[in-house]
XYZ file of C-alpha atoms in Angstrom:
659
model
C -11.097 -11.224 38.802
C -9.164 -8.658 40.823
C -11.891 -6.204 41.859
C -11.220 -3.566 44.524
C -12.937 -0.705 46.272
C -10.535 2.179 47.020
C -10.735 3.012 50.696
C -11.400 6.672 50.018
C -14.616 5.707 48.182
C -16.209 3.909 51.108
C -17.760 6.937 52.795
C -19.853 7.370 49.657
C -20.356 3.654 49.039
C -23.867 3.861 47.514
C -22.391 5.815 44.578
C -18.911 4.227 44.549
C -17.924 2.031 41.610
C -15.383 -0.747 42.223
C -12.244 -1.022 40.109
C -10.009 -3.572 38.445
C -6.563 -3.593 40.075
C -5.179 -1.330 37.326
C -7.776 1.353 38.043
C -10.537 0.907 35.438
C -14.157 0.885 36.651
C -16.107 -2.376 36.978
C -19.867 -1.816 37.028
C -21.495 -3.433 40.042
C -24.790 -1.896 41.057
C -26.488 -2.997 44.269
C -29.844 -1.723 45.523
C -32.451 -2.664 48.100
C -36.149 -1.851 48.232
C -37.706 -1.600 51.676
C -41.466 -1.154 51.995
C -41.598 0.296 48.494
C -38.686 2.749 48.950
C -35.557 1.997 46.873
C -32.076 2.599 48.300
C -28.727 2.439 46.532
C -26.221 0.368 48.501
C -23.170 0.302 46.207
C -22.163 1.400 42.726
C -25.197 3.494 41.725
C -23.932 7.035 41.045
C -27.113 7.977 39.132
C -30.166 7.169 41.211
C -33.396 5.912 39.635
C -36.386 8.201 40.133
C -37.476 8.235 43.747
C -34.473 6.282 45.035
C -32.289 7.393 47.919
C -28.777 6.520 49.045
C -28.521 4.255 52.070
C -26.265 5.312 54.951
C -23.097 3.324 55.505
C -22.231 2.839 59.162
C -19.549 0.135 59.184
C -16.837 -1.370 56.983
C -14.685 -4.341 57.938
C -12.156 -6.638 56.302
C -10.758 -10.059 57.125
C -8.357 -12.309 55.254
C -11.167 -13.523 52.978
C -13.949 -10.931 53.274
C -14.889 -7.307 52.892
C -18.129 -6.450 54.679
C -20.134 -3.232 54.420
C -23.135 -2.440 56.598
C -25.674 0.197 55.600
C -28.999 1.450 56.874
C -31.859 1.412 54.368
C -34.816 2.934 56.150
C -35.165 0.919 59.344
C -33.477 -2.168 57.928
C -29.777 -2.959 58.245
C -28.324 -4.235 54.959
C -25.031 -6.139 55.050
C -22.944 -6.718 51.904
C -20.537 -9.606 52.546
C -17.974 -10.074 49.750
C -16.210 -13.416 50.268
C -13.272 -14.643 48.172
C -12.359 -18.116 49.468
C -8.684 -18.818 50.138
C -8.210 -22.550 50.461
C -4.728 -23.581 49.296
C -5.095 -27.173 50.530
C -8.491 -27.664 48.851
C -7.495 -27.477 45.208
C -11.036 -27.525 43.839
C -12.233 -24.676 46.019
C -9.027 -22.687 45.534
C -9.127 -22.959 41.749
C -12.707 -21.760 41.278
C -12.402 -18.177 39.929
C -15.463 -16.749 41.655
C -16.351 -14.617 44.659
C -19.519 -14.589 46.746
C -21.705 -11.614 47.531
C -24.160 -12.342 50.312
C -26.759 -9.664 51.023
C -28.429 -9.832 54.413
C -31.412 -7.823 55.580
C -31.364 -7.630 59.371
C -33.191 -5.936 62.243
C -36.343 -6.111 60.170
C -39.780 -6.217 61.769
C -42.038 -7.549 59.072
C -40.560 -5.158 56.510
C -41.060 -5.997 52.844
C -37.556 -6.279 51.267
C -36.239 -6.854 47.753
C -32.583 -6.764 46.673
C -30.961 -6.179 43.291
C -27.483 -6.668 41.766
C -26.233 -5.944 38.247
C -22.999 -6.038 36.249
C -22.090 -5.037 32.687
C -19.488 -5.699 30.006
C -16.798 -3.698 31.817
C -15.977 -7.062 33.425
C -15.080 -8.446 29.966
C -12.368 -5.843 29.390
C -14.009 -4.006 26.473
C -17.221 -2.385 25.267
C -19.384 -3.021 22.235
C -18.446 -6.567 21.236
C -20.083 -8.612 23.998
C -22.155 -11.763 23.608
C -24.447 -13.058 26.345
C -25.637 -16.499 27.341
C -27.940 -17.540 30.148
C -29.592 -20.413 31.933
C -32.687 -20.147 34.117
C -34.387 -22.725 36.305
C -36.227 -22.803 39.596
C -32.864 -23.269 41.337
C -30.500 -20.905 39.525
C -30.058 -17.929 37.266
C -26.686 -17.916 35.473
C -25.425 -15.382 32.936
C -22.247 -15.299 30.880
C -20.649 -12.451 28.938
C -17.889 -13.054 26.396
C -16.016 -10.934 23.858
C -16.969 -11.725 20.285
C -13.910 -12.971 18.389
C -11.395 -12.551 21.214
C -8.040 -14.215 20.611
C -6.940 -16.767 23.189
C -4.548 -15.259 25.747
C -5.322 -11.688 24.614
C -5.752 -8.776 27.013
C -6.509 -5.080 26.854
C -4.022 -2.269 27.402
C -4.688 -2.330 31.157
C -3.929 -6.027 31.711
C -7.544 -7.224 31.732
C -8.095 -10.605 30.061
C -10.335 -10.642 26.980
C -10.567 -14.317 26.040
C -12.581 -15.656 28.978
C -16.158 -15.465 30.212
C -17.599 -13.197 32.872
C -20.021 -15.196 35.025
C -22.817 -13.748 37.149
C -25.183 -16.042 39.015
C -27.489 -16.471 41.968
C -29.924 -18.919 43.450
C -33.032 -18.170 45.508
C -33.140 -18.918 49.188
C -35.862 -21.089 50.636
C -38.085 -18.040 50.999
C -37.048 -15.674 48.188
C -38.273 -15.303 44.611
C -35.750 -14.602 41.852
C -36.221 -12.533 38.703
C -33.671 -11.355 36.136
C -33.282 -9.162 33.072
C -30.855 -7.862 30.428
C -31.379 -4.301 29.263
C -30.241 -0.713 29.484
C -29.006 0.507 32.854
C -31.721 3.130 33.238
C -34.616 0.866 32.262
C -33.595 -2.175 34.307
C -32.672 -0.256 37.438
C -35.779 1.887 37.000
C -38.025 -1.170 36.765
C -36.647 -2.599 39.991
C -36.984 0.750 41.749
C -40.628 0.921 40.695
C -41.725 -2.698 41.152
C -39.128 -4.592 43.165
C -38.969 -7.250 40.443
C -37.559 -7.701 36.937
C -39.187 -8.903 33.712
C -37.181 -12.133 33.192
C -36.430 -10.889 29.672
C -33.143 -12.210 28.307
C -32.706 -10.141 25.176
C -29.472 -10.195 23.199
C -26.863 -8.105 24.964
C -26.326 -4.602 23.568
C -23.447 -2.265 24.363
C -23.615 -0.802 27.877
C -26.514 -3.049 28.928
C -26.616 -4.481 32.414
C -27.284 -8.061 33.420
C -29.392 -7.958 36.579
C -30.717 -10.420 39.143
C -33.270 -9.359 41.778
C -34.542 -11.332 44.741
C -37.756 -10.713 46.624
C -37.166 -11.630 50.258
C -40.814 -10.995 51.125
C -41.786 -9.928 54.602
C -38.660 -10.202 56.747
C -39.461 -10.857 60.378
C -35.860 -10.755 61.567
C -33.053 -11.687 59.144
C -32.939 -12.962 55.577
C -30.010 -13.549 53.186
C -29.386 -14.351 49.529
C -26.089 -15.111 47.797
C -24.693 -14.143 44.392
C -21.544 -15.250 42.556
C -19.313 -13.187 40.260
C -16.195 -14.366 38.464
C -14.202 -14.819 35.288
C -13.399 -18.178 33.698
C -10.923 -19.148 30.961
C -11.009 -22.517 29.183
C -7.287 -22.160 28.489
C -5.830 -20.339 31.482
C -2.103 -20.413 30.680
C 0.056 -21.146 27.649
C 2.927 -23.259 28.986
C 5.576 -23.907 26.348
C 2.894 -24.087 23.664
C 0.532 -26.332 25.649
C -2.682 -25.051 27.201
C -3.137 -25.353 30.958
C -6.638 -25.268 32.455
C -7.797 -24.370 35.935
C -7.875 -27.357 38.289
C -11.649 -27.246 38.736
C -12.216 -28.150 35.088
C -11.384 -31.782 35.825
C -14.676 -31.907 37.754
C -16.753 -29.060 36.293
C -15.818 -28.537 32.673
C -18.298 -25.744 31.894
C -18.426 -22.314 33.479
C -22.116 -22.708 34.305
C -21.686 -26.062 36.066
C -18.697 -24.662 37.968
C -20.565 -21.645 39.287
C -23.543 -23.807 40.283
C -21.199 -25.948 42.355
C -19.654 -22.783 43.772
C -23.081 -21.599 44.964
C -23.873 -25.047 46.353
C -20.555 -25.005 48.250
C -21.282 -21.725 50.022
C -21.883 -23.192 53.486
C -18.599 -25.115 53.436
C -16.631 -22.224 51.946
C -18.134 -19.787 54.433
C -17.283 -21.989 57.417
C -13.707 -22.548 56.232
C -13.231 -18.851 55.548
C -14.447 -17.895 59.019
C -12.047 -20.371 60.612
C -9.166 -19.126 58.468
C -9.936 -15.472 59.211
C -9.908 -16.159 62.926
C -6.759 -18.261 62.785
C -4.723 -15.708 60.833
C -5.887 -12.717 62.861
C -5.310 -14.485 66.177
C -1.922 -15.992 65.382
C -0.636 -12.820 63.755
C -1.713 -10.841 66.801
C 0.035 -13.315 69.097
C 3.163 -13.176 66.947
C 3.608 -9.403 66.788
C 0.543 -7.466 67.931
C -2.576 -5.863 66.509
C -0.811 -3.746 63.889
C 0.881 -6.794 62.438
C -2.413 -8.676 62.457
C -3.957 -5.903 60.350
C -1.078 -6.104 57.842
C -1.171 -9.894 57.513
C -4.953 -9.964 57.240
C -4.940 -7.386 54.437
C -2.306 -9.342 52.479
C -3.938 -12.745 52.038
C -6.366 -12.305 49.143
C -3.863 -10.239 47.174
C -1.104 -12.830 47.593
C -3.257 -15.684 46.299
C -5.244 -13.657 43.770
C -2.279 -13.441 41.375
C -1.994 -17.224 40.920
C -3.599 -19.891 38.733
C -3.711 -23.505 39.950
C -3.601 -25.527 36.732
C -3.656 -28.953 35.081
C -3.117 -29.899 31.411
C -6.095 -28.737 29.331
C -5.980 -31.793 27.070
C -5.823 -34.579 29.658
C -7.194 -32.779 32.746
C -4.738 -34.921 34.731
C -5.039 -33.727 38.331
C -1.687 -35.282 39.250
C 0.090 -32.849 36.905
C -0.312 -29.698 38.977
C 1.404 -26.374 38.395
C 0.850 -22.904 39.828
C 1.435 -19.890 37.605
C 2.045 -16.518 39.220
C 1.644 -13.138 37.554
C 4.057 -10.332 38.363
C 1.207 -7.860 38.585
C 1.836 -4.170 37.813
C 5.648 -4.204 37.745
C 5.906 -5.879 34.326
C 3.504 -8.811 33.916
C 6.109 -11.594 33.748
C 5.205 -15.225 34.440
C 6.629 -17.014 37.503
C 9.308 -14.410 38.108
C 11.707 -16.135 40.481
C 12.427 -12.946 42.438
C 8.677 -12.457 42.871
C 8.213 -16.022 44.110
C 10.990 -15.391 46.652
C 9.301 -12.500 48.506
C 5.925 -14.219 48.213
C 6.973 -17.579 49.661
C 6.456 -16.896 53.402
C 2.664 -17.052 53.024
C 2.993 -20.411 51.272
C 5.369 -21.594 53.986
C 2.791 -20.735 56.628
C -0.410 -21.779 54.809
C 0.577 -24.761 52.623
C 4.217 -25.346 51.633
C 3.149 -27.427 48.628
C 2.538 -24.134 46.864
C 6.286 -23.451 46.925
C 6.862 -26.616 44.922
C 3.881 -26.039 42.628
C 4.981 -22.519 41.661
C 8.591 -23.652 41.106
C 7.558 -26.680 39.059
C 7.005 -24.904 35.706
C 10.307 -23.035 36.149
C 12.279 -26.162 36.961
C 10.735 -28.188 34.132
C 11.620 -25.496 31.627
C 15.190 -25.198 32.910
C 15.641 -28.963 32.668
C 14.780 -28.917 28.967
C 18.096 -27.154 28.397
C 16.407 -24.462 26.319
C 17.599 -21.673 28.623
C 21.161 -21.043 27.422
C 22.761 -19.410 30.487
C 24.431 -21.153 33.452
C 22.420 -19.180 36.010
C 18.740 -19.397 36.897
C 16.261 -17.680 34.616
C 14.470 -14.521 35.785
C 11.008 -15.585 34.538
C 9.431 -18.075 32.124
C 7.447 -15.583 30.056
C 7.469 -11.872 29.388
C 3.691 -11.416 29.403
C 1.227 -13.429 31.465
C -0.291 -15.930 30.661
C 2.275 -16.830 27.989
C 4.847 -18.976 29.767
C 6.804 -19.667 26.593
C 10.295 -19.424 28.036
C 13.290 -17.468 26.794
C 15.127 -19.821 24.481
C 17.058 -16.857 23.086
C 18.406 -15.974 26.531
C 16.873 -12.499 26.392
C 15.170 -12.442 29.774
C 16.108 -9.824 32.352
C 19.489 -10.827 33.750
C 19.794 -11.255 37.521
C 22.311 -14.115 37.769
C 23.159 -14.183 41.491
C 19.693 -13.055 42.571
C 17.733 -15.796 40.841
C 20.291 -18.545 41.354
C 20.368 -17.935 45.093
C 16.576 -17.664 45.169
C 15.860 -21.023 43.592
C 18.167 -22.859 45.995
C 16.683 -21.105 49.034
C 13.125 -21.773 47.854
C 13.833 -25.416 47.115
C 15.246 -25.933 50.589
C 12.383 -24.021 52.223
C 9.984 -26.458 50.558
C 12.111 -29.490 51.506
C 12.270 -28.415 55.135
C 8.611 -27.440 55.454
C 7.269 -30.506 53.640
C 9.631 -32.861 55.478
C 10.289 -34.562 52.162
C 13.404 -34.606 49.982
C 11.784 -36.486 47.085
C 11.174 -33.451 44.891
C 14.569 -31.894 45.563
C 16.344 -35.175 44.857
C 14.566 -35.493 41.521
C 16.097 -32.157 40.471
C 19.473 -32.463 42.187
C 21.478 -32.241 38.985
C 19.874 -28.892 38.109
C 20.381 -27.489 41.603
C 23.968 -28.775 41.667
C 24.780 -26.707 38.602
C 23.377 -23.592 40.238
C 25.291 -24.202 43.456
C 28.470 -24.554 41.421
C 27.667 -21.259 39.702
C 27.468 -19.535 43.105
C 30.768 -21.068 44.183
C 32.440 -19.539 41.137
C 30.541 -16.261 40.847
C 28.900 -15.523 44.201
C 31.660 -13.575 45.892
C 33.496 -11.439 43.342
C 30.246 -10.353 41.769
C 30.173 -8.604 38.402
C 28.009 -5.484 38.055
C 24.422 -6.679 37.806
C 20.863 -6.136 38.938
C 19.332 -7.447 42.112
C 15.629 -8.079 42.658
C 15.105 -4.346 43.200
C 16.114 -3.669 39.627
C 14.776 -0.124 39.609
C 17.692 0.903 41.808
C 20.135 -0.083 39.059
C 23.132 -2.450 38.755
C 26.231 -2.443 40.941
C 29.222 -4.760 41.359
C 29.764 -6.597 44.651
C 26.396 -5.781 46.160
C 26.480 -6.932 49.770
C 22.902 -8.170 49.713
C 23.639 -10.338 46.675
C 26.721 -11.800 48.342
C 24.591 -12.585 51.398
C 22.106 -14.337 49.117
C 24.873 -16.358 47.479
C 26.183 -17.438 50.880
C 22.740 -18.420 52.154
C 21.921 -20.146 48.863
C 25.032 -22.298 49.167
C 24.135 -23.166 52.751
C 20.623 -24.075 51.601
C 22.015 -26.412 48.932
C 24.382 -27.979 51.431
C 21.588 -28.556 53.952
C 19.243 -29.903 51.270
C 21.648 -32.603 50.121
C 24.032 -33.055 53.045
C 26.793 -31.449 50.981
C 28.991 -29.938 53.681
C 31.533 -28.634 51.188
C 28.943 -26.196 49.799
C 27.840 -25.182 53.275
C 31.492 -24.491 54.069
C 31.867 -22.178 51.084
C 28.741 -20.266 52.125
C 30.170 -19.794 55.601
C 33.495 -18.685 54.153
C 31.657 -15.960 52.253
C 29.858 -14.930 55.435
C 33.119 -14.906 57.382
C 34.678 -12.515 54.872
C 31.619 -10.266 54.666
C 31.003 -9.941 58.399
C 33.780 -11.354 60.595
C 36.541 -9.853 58.472
C 34.511 -6.656 57.963
C 34.821 -6.779 54.175
C 31.212 -5.589 53.729
C 30.742 -3.533 56.894
C 31.672 0.027 57.702
C 34.934 0.613 59.579
C 33.210 0.774 62.960
C 31.295 -2.422 62.153
C 27.890 -0.869 62.814
C 26.194 -2.105 59.604
C 26.578 -3.770 56.255
C 27.303 -1.331 53.471
C 25.709 -1.343 50.035
C 28.853 -2.689 48.336
C 32.206 -4.167 49.264
C 35.038 -3.588 49.740
C 34.667 -0.268 51.505
C 36.434 1.774 48.841
C 33.544 1.106 46.408
C 31.278 3.152 48.675
C 31.717 6.849 47.898
C 30.019 7.699 51.192
C 28.653 5.738 54.111
C 26.064 3.481 52.472
C 23.598 0.897 53.668
C 20.833 -1.420 52.530
C 17.983 -3.380 54.064
C 19.669 -6.783 54.254
C 16.531 -8.836 53.776
C 18.500 -11.806 52.462
C 19.520 -12.622 56.033
C 15.906 -13.702 56.656
C 16.040 -17.212 55.139
C 19.257 -17.869 57.048
C 17.320 -17.265 60.253
C 14.056 -18.919 59.159
C 15.678 -22.106 57.900
C 18.208 -22.259 60.766
C 21.158 -22.427 58.384
C 23.595 -20.571 60.649
C 25.535 -19.122 57.725
C 25.996 -15.797 59.520
C 26.601 -15.388 63.264
C 23.976 -13.910 65.554
C 26.120 -10.795 65.895
C 25.571 -9.919 62.229
C 21.806 -9.961 62.700
C 22.033 -7.939 65.913
C 24.274 -5.380 64.206
C 21.689 -4.752 61.495
C 18.711 -4.636 63.863
C 20.472 -2.057 66.003
C 21.396 0.029 62.960
C 18.011 0.316 61.203
C 16.499 2.917 63.578
C 19.416 5.248 62.803
C 18.519 5.393 59.092
C 14.763 5.416 59.481
C 13.306 8.226 57.372
C 9.938 9.946 57.878
C 7.760 6.825 57.701
C 10.088 3.882 57.254
C 13.529 2.540 56.430
C 14.617 3.080 52.803
C 15.455 0.060 50.702
C 19.018 1.358 50.553
C 20.947 4.611 50.689
C 20.318 5.367 46.989
C 16.519 5.572 46.983
C 13.648 7.435 48.736
C 11.339 4.420 48.985
C 11.010 1.417 51.233
C 9.663 -2.056 50.519
C 7.072 -3.537 52.836
C 8.028 -7.139 52.115
C 11.735 -6.566 52.673
C 11.099 -4.560 55.837
C 9.214 -7.513 57.323
C 11.936 -9.902 56.161
C 14.340 -7.685 58.120
C 11.970 -7.636 61.102
C 12.126 -11.434 61.173
C 15.890 -11.776 60.799
C 17.183 -13.172 64.066
C 18.228 -16.793 64.574
C 18.233 -16.872 68.383
C 14.983 -15.042 69.076
C 11.554 -14.917 67.431
C 11.977 -11.440 65.925
C 14.661 -8.803 65.542
C 14.791 -5.983 68.071
C 13.744 -3.555 65.324
C 10.593 -5.520 64.405
C 8.130 -3.069 65.963
C 9.733 -0.209 64.055
C 9.048 -1.887 60.712
C 5.576 -3.126 61.624
C 4.357 0.223 62.930
C 5.697 2.104 59.896
C 3.933 -0.244 57.470
C 0.721 -0.011 59.470
C 0.913 3.771 59.253
C 1.373 3.461 55.480
C -1.717 1.290 54.946
C -3.893 3.423 57.195
C -2.791 6.968 56.289
C -5.749 7.548 53.944
C -3.777 8.986 51.014
C -3.478 5.852 48.845
C -6.244 4.558 46.573
C -4.312 1.734 44.884
C -4.456 -1.901 46.013
C -1.841 -2.682 48.694
C 1.496 -1.500 47.285
C 4.713 -3.089 48.512
C 6.742 0.044 47.702
C 6.179 3.506 49.148
C 7.974 6.779 49.721
C 9.560 6.885 53.167
C 11.047 10.309 52.444
C 10.446 12.865 49.678
C 11.517 11.636 46.260
C 11.114 12.225 42.543
C 7.713 11.885 40.940
C 7.182 8.382 39.560
C 4.520 7.367 37.059
C 1.293 6.552 38.861
C 2.635 7.464 42.282
C 1.923 10.453 44.464
C 5.131 12.329 45.223
C 4.364 12.517 48.929
C 5.803 10.817 51.954
C 3.614 7.806 52.684
C 2.379 7.617 49.090
C 2.687 4.396 47.142
C 5.462 4.201 44.550
C 4.255 2.643 41.270
C 3.628 -0.951 42.385
C 0.101 -2.135 43.169
C -1.699 -5.430 43.809
C 1.479 -7.550 43.622
C 1.567 -11.024 45.208
C 4.785 -10.065 46.998
C 2.655 -9.008 49.980
C 2.876 -12.700 50.816
C 6.240 -11.679 52.249
C 4.396 -9.983 55.097
C 3.968 -13.491 56.503
C 7.712 -13.607 57.199
C 6.969 -12.609 60.788
C 4.431 -15.389 61.280
C 6.702 -17.873 59.524
C 9.563 -17.036 61.867
C 7.486 -17.039 65.057
C 5.044 -19.874 64.395
C 6.739 -21.979 61.716
C 5.543 -23.833 58.633
C 1.903 -24.934 58.316
C 1.133 -22.799 61.366
C -2.156 -21.503 59.912
C -4.948 -24.071 59.708
C -2.287 -26.754 60.068
């Protein structure tokens, strides 16, 4: 469940309601009662009688946590939201829950109770919710489902309808747990008055809340309790007509048993998360400074939150693993190859197996022969989670883009995993795509690149660079020097012979040859990055140096535009460019890109989840985007922020985090 708190809401946290990534509210009410006085901590815009708002005094984030600290009377209340990121621990990674740990601190014998509630907004609709529950001395677990929801259905704002919202908690050694389902006013009012709930589990009615309270008793110093919130789906993905289930279901087949395990696993998950947070922050800081550390840290949960780690729903065979990735906000496609490409640096750094796992469903589909075109498919489904392919050939067409991508990604996995087994098993498929680039990768017909909003052009320099690097990647993967040679021939024409540069050879132009450019043009040549990262040596060092020297000259108000046609920049591609230098850790322009992106994420004018596209100079109004410099441009919450790990990948290498 992709739940967010817009940064501009934090100053008024006690009344602030969190949101789904698309912007709709998700009810989450949190209160504390200290010595008989009730305080709202988060998500309570209408206070119960006699209640007051606590005072927030600190907010922090790490790669896995968001932590708010508030003062309720004399007691410090900490809200620790933890979403584990554990790509090498498939069970932990696949569990679709987050922790909320509430800690009362600096108490001196104060009497403290805490309260949390949710409602049917988490199910994606209102008025057709069914509830289930289980109570024991050790747990309270509640589930909310949509009556009659069709499998794989979603609402108009991309929120799944066919699963089950899960809300659970367990008492600590010293707390007493009570729960209740009822109207918001009555349930919150009862807690405010008494500090406990009635344990009534009536049938859920529209707009009711499901609430769990915990009485911490007299707190001499510090006391904590933990809750779990999440969203499960028995069938997570439809892959070519066959249901795929989340990996955890091989061990915990029911939502209630899964969330109980999740609560039991808190100590291990908490310890791993703390180690990961420290490792990412420290290594990112060492790689490129504090601003880069902030960017990388903010990117982790979003990059992994768009993926499902799955096994077959019928056999629950844990050896048949696939990752499915949603192209969030831009169009909802499944395993879009040019979304995997910008995302892959975080996989390269954290666990390269994810590169293979997210390519696996694409490669298997292509090997069925059902895709009719000779180039790589753009995606394997138009609307997540329906990965049903495009047997009619009517996917978005990006022939050179996707064909170069799949070869680069396959080699990145081969190199990082130190194993050629997977690549060899698909050599025939990859051979066909390499042959396509030999024939079509230099005199390129008018077509789209990954940044399709900018429109099609013939002979785009960045696409030709991708074709050259893709051929080098294929050659390196299989020891096929003849393909490597063709890639270098392309590079020689583009750079050494100045086919794709301006006359003075100061930068690559948008298109080649020069007469196609009606004025002096340019683009952010992010496709040089894998040439540097994978040490392919397709292009000479001078080509990288030329670009790094040129970027400051076209920097706009708050960043370098994607290319000379558009007013926006891309955060992922800027950090690919920052990392494009074979002979040194980072390009000379790296600080320019990093500092501009840091200014973007900290300027205080954006309320959407981390967008990878923003206005670097004034531009036309775009749906959902503020027409201001530094404002995000349409995209939000996309996994492509994994590309921000390009810097760490280049400096520290594969498996450099928790490796």
